[in-house]
Structures are given as C-alpha cells and as structure tokens.
Amino acid sequence: MGNNDINLSLIGELLHLIENAPPGITARKLMVEHYLSVDATDMAAGAIEELHILSPRDTEVKSWYTAYCKPSISSNHGNSILKKESPPSVQAGKPKPKAVLPESTGLAGKYASFRSRLSSLFQNKPSAGKHNGKQRHSATIKEAKFIDTARNRLSEENAVATETKDKLSKVALAMRADSPNALPMVMKVLEDFIASSSSTPDEPTEAALDKIRDQLAQQVQILKAHLPQYLAIYPDIVFMHMEHEKLKRKYVNDETMLGDLVSDIPRDKFIASEDGYAWDMDELQQAVVAQDGVMRNPLSKHMFTLRDIQLILLHPLGKKLGALQLEQTELKKGVRTQTIEHMERLAYILLEDMADDALESRIAIDEFSAFIATLPASEQQSIEKLRVPAKDSHTGQAFDGSIGKTIRDAKGNKICFHKAGDFIRQAAAHLRQ
C-alpha cells in the first residue's frame, strides 16, 4: 500500500471542507487517519505538521507529531557520527516553535505544497478502467467502512459547528442591542460551555483542560468575528477569567506584588496581561499611579501592550488611570520644537564624548539645565513629569524616570553620561512623534 492507494474522492471532499470551513481540524484528522491506513506516511507527515501548527495542544496531534514528524534521538545520534555539524542553511530552515513563519515555509506555503503533491497524485492515479471500472468499489471493505465513518463524523461536526455559530451570532446581536450588559451575556455563554464540557465528576486532566481551552478559544474567535471593535474586548475578558478560574492557567508570577496567591485574586480585581503576568487591579493601579501614569509592567519593566492598556482602563479600578494618560498626552504636547532640538544636541554630545574627564558632557548638561530654567512654567512641568517609553539600548532594561530627573541624575553622577544620552535621544524621538 502507498500513495496509489489513497482514496482521492475522500481527500477531495476533505479538502473542500477545509477550504470552506477553516481550520477544519476534524477534516484534517480524518485525512491523516486515511493516509496512515494506506501507509502514505509522507503525505500524513505533511498533514500532521499543519495540524500541529493549528492545534498544538491536541493530544492526538501531539502523538502523531512525535511519531511521524520529530526525528528520533537514535537517528540524530547516528547522523552525528557521520556529520558532526549540520550545514547552517539546514539549521536556519527549521522553524522555531511559536515563531511567525514566512508564507513560503508557513502554513500557507505548506498547504500550497500539499495541494501540489495531491494534484500530481490525481494526474498519476490509474484510470478507472484499470480497476474494473468501479472506482468506488475498488476500495477494501475496511476502507469503505472508514469512509462511511469519516463522512458521518464530518456531518455531525458540521451540524454542531453550524448550531454553535448560529447561537453565538444571536449572542452578538443581543450584545449590540444592549451593550451595557454585554459582559454578563458573554460570561453566561462561555460559563455554560465550560460547564457542559466538564460534566464528568472526576477532576479533569491537563490534556482535557487543554482541549476545553482550545474549544473555548474557538468560540471566542467566532463571537469576536460578529462584534464591532468596541465590543470585541469583552469575549477576551471572559476568556481571561475562565482561564484563571476554571482552566488552571499557570502565570509567570505565582504571587501578587504584595505576596497574595494569584489563585486567590477575586474576579472583580483580576486581570492578566499578554506577557503572562496576573495582577490584582488594586495593586496594579497603585503601581501605575506611582509611575505617573506610565503603562509599564511594574515587575518586568516592559511596556504594556495596547490590549493590556485597554483592559486596564476598562476595569472599574483602572478608570482613574485614564486621567493620568490624558495628562501625559498633554505634557507631551507642551514641549516645543526648540526644546526638542536642544535635547537632540545634548544627546549627541553625551553619546559621542569619550574623553576621560567628560568635560564636554558636563558643560552640555549645565547649559541644558540653564536653558530649562528659562522655559515657561508649563513646559518645565512637562520636562519634569513626562514619562517616556524608553529602554537601555545595551541591556534592554526600561528607563524609569523623566527627562528632568535624568538630567539631575547625570549631573549628580548617579548615572553615566552615555546612559543619560541614550535616554534623552529616545525622549526627543518620542516627542517628535
């Protein structure tokens, strides 16, 4: 058995379903099962790689991927005896997990290659006459049973998918009509889904939780596709709470900034940022206030994403942070072009001065300090209070201070002139935006 035993009629149906109802996980699994049943392992491996990208947590997909796509340790060891090092071009061609692949090597490219190989099979397939003129009945009884079972499974799955889409479409319409109650509506729908998926009295396994998480994520995506932008954040909020309360998600931090367990944070105070940290909103809003409204992760010192900022400002405890954001915007507007040009000249001197006594840098700092003293009070306040999203070009560590504080620290030898120049250069670029 091999490539010539592939039932192209069934594969054609499966490909049609995948194209018309992506991502078509069930159809792809049936395709893999069929390839394996006829020993077409090369075709199976290609389909498994696509499945692994689309559904990496699926237990069945993991086992297939390990068996048919991952090189075994023994084969690797054997190759290493013959060849101590793989050519750089081969190493570079291997995609890293979770990396964004270019189209030529990503899912789209693999799918195109896969279809091309199938086309060649269609062309090289023996004609019906060579198989007694009965294409359908040329299959073995085992294969015929598999095909019937596959079609039944697809029919059932499509019926469930259609019912789910219709249900979520109605929820989206209700959310549009009553946006103040949008969050409770989504909460009920997704809580009901998890309750129905976890009907067994036994404690769910990690694999079972992963499966529920994937299914829940699919429901969230379907719902978001039916919602306008201003409502699309609500399914994400509910998904965040379900991961925390029902799906036992692990976060970067096990404790809050004040030492409480993340698992004990109540729903009305809980949020999770996209970098994997969990927060007590009461603690987080105090930390952001202490940073003069700069939306920076207090633990990692990296800036929050736009989605994180939206989530924080939507939370009842984060609403007052919006005023600080507005203040920072106004402070940015309060710095004139002439001042920005002075900052650019100062940054250039600080970064280029390599003299042991750093005399040129000291003079430039003194001149800039004197210049600031001549500015209007409102602009001096901007220089003093504006927080800039900048990070050390060498270490990647976020800078934590204003322009005024950086000037004072450099003058008092608390930071080196080069680091001060690095920050001021980025601050000037930020002000020009």
XYZ file of N, CA and C in Angstrom, residues 123-246:
372
model
N -3.081 13.186 -11.162
C -2.642 13.006 -12.545
C -2.074 11.607 -12.768
N -1.381 11.082 -11.747
C -0.722 9.785 -11.903
C -1.593 8.609 -11.476
N -2.775 8.898 -10.962
C -3.665 7.831 -10.495
C -4.108 6.972 -11.676
N -4.068 5.658 -11.579
C -4.523 4.801 -12.678
C -5.979 5.077 -13.000
N -6.334 4.935 -14.245
C -7.711 5.221 -14.678
C -8.663 4.199 -14.116
N -9.968 4.537 -14.154
C -10.987 3.653 -13.598
C -11.005 2.319 -14.323
N -10.675 2.331 -15.642
C -10.721 1.102 -16.421
C -9.735 0.067 -15.935
N -8.623 0.533 -15.403
C -7.605 -0.390 -14.915
C -8.007 -1.021 -13.595
N -9.081 -0.534 -13.009
C -9.567 -1.102 -11.746
C -10.984 -1.609 -11.955
N -11.229 -2.331 -13.037
C -12.529 -2.930 -13.335
C -13.629 -1.902 -13.506
N -13.255 -0.632 -13.742
C -14.253 0.403 -13.996
C -15.090 0.762 -12.795
N -14.712 0.343 -11.624
C -15.511 0.624 -10.428
C -14.624 1.299 -9.391
N -14.545 2.639 -9.493
C -13.638 3.392 -8.605
C -14.076 3.271 -7.151
N -15.389 3.435 -6.900
C -15.882 3.404 -5.522
C -15.694 2.027 -4.911
N -16.004 0.956 -5.679
C -15.998 -0.398 -5.125
C -14.627 -1.054 -5.167
N -13.625 -0.306 -5.659
C -12.268 -0.858 -5.663
C -11.647 -0.822 -4.271
N -12.236 -0.016 -3.389
C -11.711 0.055 -2.020
C -12.006 -1.238 -1.285
N -11.201 -1.542 -0.326
C -11.446 -2.718 0.510
C -12.633 -2.445 1.416
N -13.171 -3.510 2.016
C -14.300 -3.347 2.940
C -13.891 -2.467 4.112
N -12.653 -2.633 4.566
C -12.158 -1.816 5.688
C -12.138 -0.344 5.313
N -11.662 -0.062 4.086
C -11.591 1.332 3.648
C -12.988 1.909 3.472
N -13.909 1.104 2.931
C -15.281 1.588 2.729
C -15.919 1.953 4.063
N -15.661 1.121 5.097
C -16.202 1.430 6.426
C -15.595 2.714 6.971
N -14.285 2.867 6.743
C -13.613 4.091 7.212
C -14.226 5.325 6.553
N -14.463 5.241 5.248
C -15.019 6.382 4.512
C -16.404 6.737 5.039
N -17.239 5.712 5.262
C -18.589 5.977 5.779
C -18.529 6.598 7.172
N -17.644 6.055 8.011
C -17.489 6.610 9.363
C -17.004 8.052 9.307
N -16.039 8.306 8.422
C -15.490 9.660 8.286
C -16.571 10.647 7.879
N -17.373 10.260 6.903
C -18.419 11.172 6.427
C -19.473 11.417 7.501
N -19.765 10.383 8.286
C -20.721 10.565 9.384
C -20.173 11.526 10.429
N -18.877 11.350 10.761
C -18.258 12.248 11.749
C -18.254 13.690 11.263
N -17.933 13.881 9.989
C -17.920 15.234 9.424
C -19.309 15.841 9.424
N -20.296 15.017 9.095
C -21.673 15.516 9.067
C -22.113 15.971 10.454
N -21.789 15.147 11.471
C -22.150 15.508 12.848
C -21.415 16.768 13.290
N -20.117 16.842 12.978
C -19.318 18.008 13.386
C -19.822 19.285 12.717
N -20.156 19.186 11.437
C -20.656 20.364 10.720
C -21.975 20.841 11.298
N -22.828 19.881 11.715
C -24.114 20.255 12.313
C -23.896 20.996 13.628
N -22.956 20.480 14.457
C -22.648 21.134 15.733
C -22.040 22.510 15.495
N -21.119 22.601 14.524
C -20.466 23.880 14.226
C -21.477 24.918 13.759
N -22.404 24.494 12.917
C -23.439 25.421 12.426
C -24.319 25.896 13.566
N -24.695 24.962 14.449
C -25.530 25.324 15.603
C -24.795 26.310 16.519
N -23.492 26.065 16.735
C -22.686 26.953 17.582
C -22.584 28.346 16.985
N -22.318 28.412 15.687
C -22.200 29.716 15.019
C -23.510 30.496 15.093
N -24.619 29.797 14.884
C -25.929 30.463 14.954
C -26.185 31.004 16.362
N -25.836 30.196 17.358
C -26.046 30.611 18.748
C -25.200 31.839 19.087
N -23.925 31.810 18.704
C -23.031 32.927 19.009
C -23.394 34.174 18.210
N -23.919 33.972 17.011
C -24.377 35.113 16.208
C -25.531 35.830 16.905
N -26.432 35.052 17.506
C -27.560 35.651 18.240
C -27.063 36.396 19.485
N -26.057 35.825 20.152
C -25.478 36.500 21.325
C -24.864 37.832 20.909
N -24.164 37.840 19.777
C -23.542 39.078 19.284
C -24.595 40.145 18.987
N -25.705 39.735 18.405
C -26.791 40.690 18.122
C -27.352 41.263 19.420
N -27.512 40.391 20.432
C -28.024 40.851 21.728
C -27.042 41.816 22.389
N -25.743 41.564 22.239
C -24.723 42.457 22.808
C -24.753 43.829 22.136
N -24.953 43.840 20.832
C -25.051 45.122 20.114
C -26.256 45.919 20.600
N -27.360 45.203 20.834
C -28.602 45.877 21.220
C -28.571 46.365 22.661
N -27.762 45.707 23.508
C -27.720 46.066 24.933
C -26.262 46.057 25.400
N -25.469 46.976 24.874
C -24.025 46.980 25.149
C -23.668 47.124 26.632
N -24.451 47.854 27.478
C -24.089 47.919 28.903
C -24.069 46.552 29.584
N -24.849 45.602 29.055
C -24.888 44.257 29.643
C -24.136 43.238 28.791
N -23.246 43.714 27.934
C -22.521 42.817 27.025
C -21.660 41.811 27.787
N -20.957 42.284 28.820
C -20.052 41.395 29.558
C -20.798 40.242 30.237
N -21.896 40.504 30.976
C -22.631 39.382 31.581
C -23.160 38.386 30.550
N -23.534 38.872 29.371
C -24.033 37.968 28.320
C -22.948 36.985 27.892
N -21.756 37.506 27.617
C -20.648 36.635 27.194
C -20.277 35.683 28.323
N -20.258 36.197 29.550
C -19.893 35.384 30.709
C -20.804 34.164 30.820
N -22.107 34.368 30.649
C -23.057 33.262 30.776
C -22.842 32.220 29.684
N -22.662 32.677 28.449
C -22.493 31.748 27.326
C -21.247 30.884 27.510
N -20.129 31.498 27.855
C -18.880 30.741 27.965
C -18.817 29.908 29.247
N -19.436 30.388 30.316
C -19.520 29.569 31.536
C -20.369 28.327 31.278
N -21.474 28.501 30.556
C -22.328 27.351 30.220
C -21.565 26.344 29.361
N -20.749 26.860 28.438
C -19.977 25.964 27.572
C -18.996 25.138 28.399
N -18.288 25.779 29.328
C -17.320 25.052 30.158
C -18.035 24.038 31.046
N -19.195 24.425 31.576
C -19.959 23.504 32.425
C -20.366 22.257 31.639
N -20.784 22.440 30.389
C -21.197 21.295 29.569
C -19.999 20.457 29.133
N -18.841 21.082 29.011
C -17.632 20.359 28.589
C -16.982 19.623 29.746
N -17.299 20.016 30.982
C -16.685 19.407 32.172
C -17.745 18.698 33.007
N -18.640 17.979 32.326
C -19.765 17.358 33.030
C -19.337 16.168 33.884
N -18.162 15.584 33.609
C -17.699 14.441 34.390
C -17.392 14.853 35.833
N -17.739 14.012 36.819
C -17.459 14.356 38.228
C -15.974 14.290 38.573
N -15.183 13.571 37.765
C -13.751 13.442 38.046
C -13.025 14.751 37.758
N -11.885 14.920 38.420
C -11.035 16.087 38.167
C -10.476 15.986 36.747
N -10.671 17.012 35.900
C -10.190 16.920 34.514
C -8.669 16.877 34.444
N -8.161 16.102 33.500
C -6.713 16.019 33.301
C -6.216 17.286 32.606
N -4.898 17.442 32.588
C -4.314 18.607 31.909
C -4.651 18.589 30.422
N -4.636 17.386 29.826
C -4.976 17.268 28.401
C -6.428 17.663 28.156
N -7.315 17.262 29.080
C -8.731 17.619 28.934
C -8.929 19.125 29.054
N -8.204 19.749 29.987
C -8.295 21.206 30.147
C -7.768 21.929 28.906
N -6.691 21.395 28.324
C -6.153 21.997 27.095
C -7.168 21.918 25.964
N -7.861 20.791 25.879
C -8.873 20.627 24.826
C -10.012 21.617 25.021
N -10.459 21.769 26.276
C -11.527 22.732 26.565
C -11.056 24.149 26.251
N -9.796 24.448 26.608
C -9.247 25.788 26.336
C -9.255 26.086 24.834
N -8.838 25.107 24.028
C -8.820 25.308 22.574
C -10.232 25.525 22.033
N -11.176 24.720 22.519
C -12.562 24.864 22.057
C -13.141 26.212 22.486
N -12.809 26.613 23.708
C -13.287 27.904 24.207
C -12.693 29.050 23.390
N -11.410 28.939 23.053
C -10.755 29.971 22.240
C -11.407 30.083 20.870
N -11.822 28.946 20.302
C -12.513 28.971 19.009
C -13.849 29.700 19.124
N -14.567 29.454 20.221
C -15.852 30.135 20.420
C -15.647 31.643 20.557
N -14.595 32.026 21.273
C -14.283 33.452 21.438
C -14.007 34.099 20.085
N -13.239 33.411 19.235
C -12.913 33.969 17.918
C -14.153 34.098 17.044
N -15.028 33.103 17.095
C -16.278 33.177 16.317
C -17.118 34.357 16.790
N -17.229 34.511 18.106
C -18.033 35.595 18.665
C -17.448 36.957 18.296
N -16.130 37.091 18.400
C -15.481 38.374 18.074
C -15.672 38.746 16.603
N -15.758 37.728 15.742
C -15.942 37.992 14.312
C -17.296 38.633 14.024
N -18.250 38.470 14.944
C -19.591 39.042 14.761
C -19.770 40.364 15.504
N -18.699 40.844 16.158
C -18.827 42.033 17.004
C -18.062 43.220 16.432
N -18.557 44.438 16.676
C -17.779 45.631 16.311
C -16.581 45.771 17.245
N -15.639 46.614 16.881
C -14.386 46.755 17.615
C -14.606 47.098 19.086
N -15.564 47.979 19.368
C -15.740 48.443 20.747
C -16.303 47.367 21.672
N -16.852 46.282 21.105
C -17.367 45.192 21.935
C -16.456 43.956 21.919
N -15.480 43.934 21.008
C -14.668 42.725 20.811
C -13.772 42.403 22.006
N -13.540 43.362 22.899
C -12.693 43.120 24.066
C -13.394 42.237 25.103
N -14.740 42.241 25.109
C -15.473 41.519 26.158
C -15.283 40.003 26.106
N -15.319 39.358 24.935
C -15.011 37.921 24.924
C -13.604 37.614 25.444
N -12.647 38.499 25.161
C -11.283 38.304 25.681
C -11.258 38.388 27.207
N -12.033 39.319 27.763
C -12.090 39.468 29.224
C -12.640 38.200 29.863
N -13.718 37.671 29.290
C -14.331 36.460 29.850
C -13.378 35.269 29.706
N -12.729 35.149 28.558
C -11.762 34.063 28.354
C -10.654 34.142 29.406
N -10.209 35.353 29.707
C -9.180 35.577 30.729
C -9.653 35.052 32.088
N -10.896 35.353 32.454
C -11.430 34.890 33.742
C -11.619 33.370 33.757
N -12.070 32.799 32.640
C -12.277 31.350 32.584
C -10.944 30.601 32.716
N -9.892 31.127 32.099
C -8.569 30.503 32.246
C -8.115 30.536 33.699
N -8.377 31.650 34.371
C -7.951 31.809 35.764
C -8.761 30.926 36.704
N -10.077 30.892 36.517
C -10.958 30.238 37.488
C -11.227 28.767 37.188
N -11.290 28.406 35.911
C -11.729 27.053 35.550
C -10.644 26.186 34.908
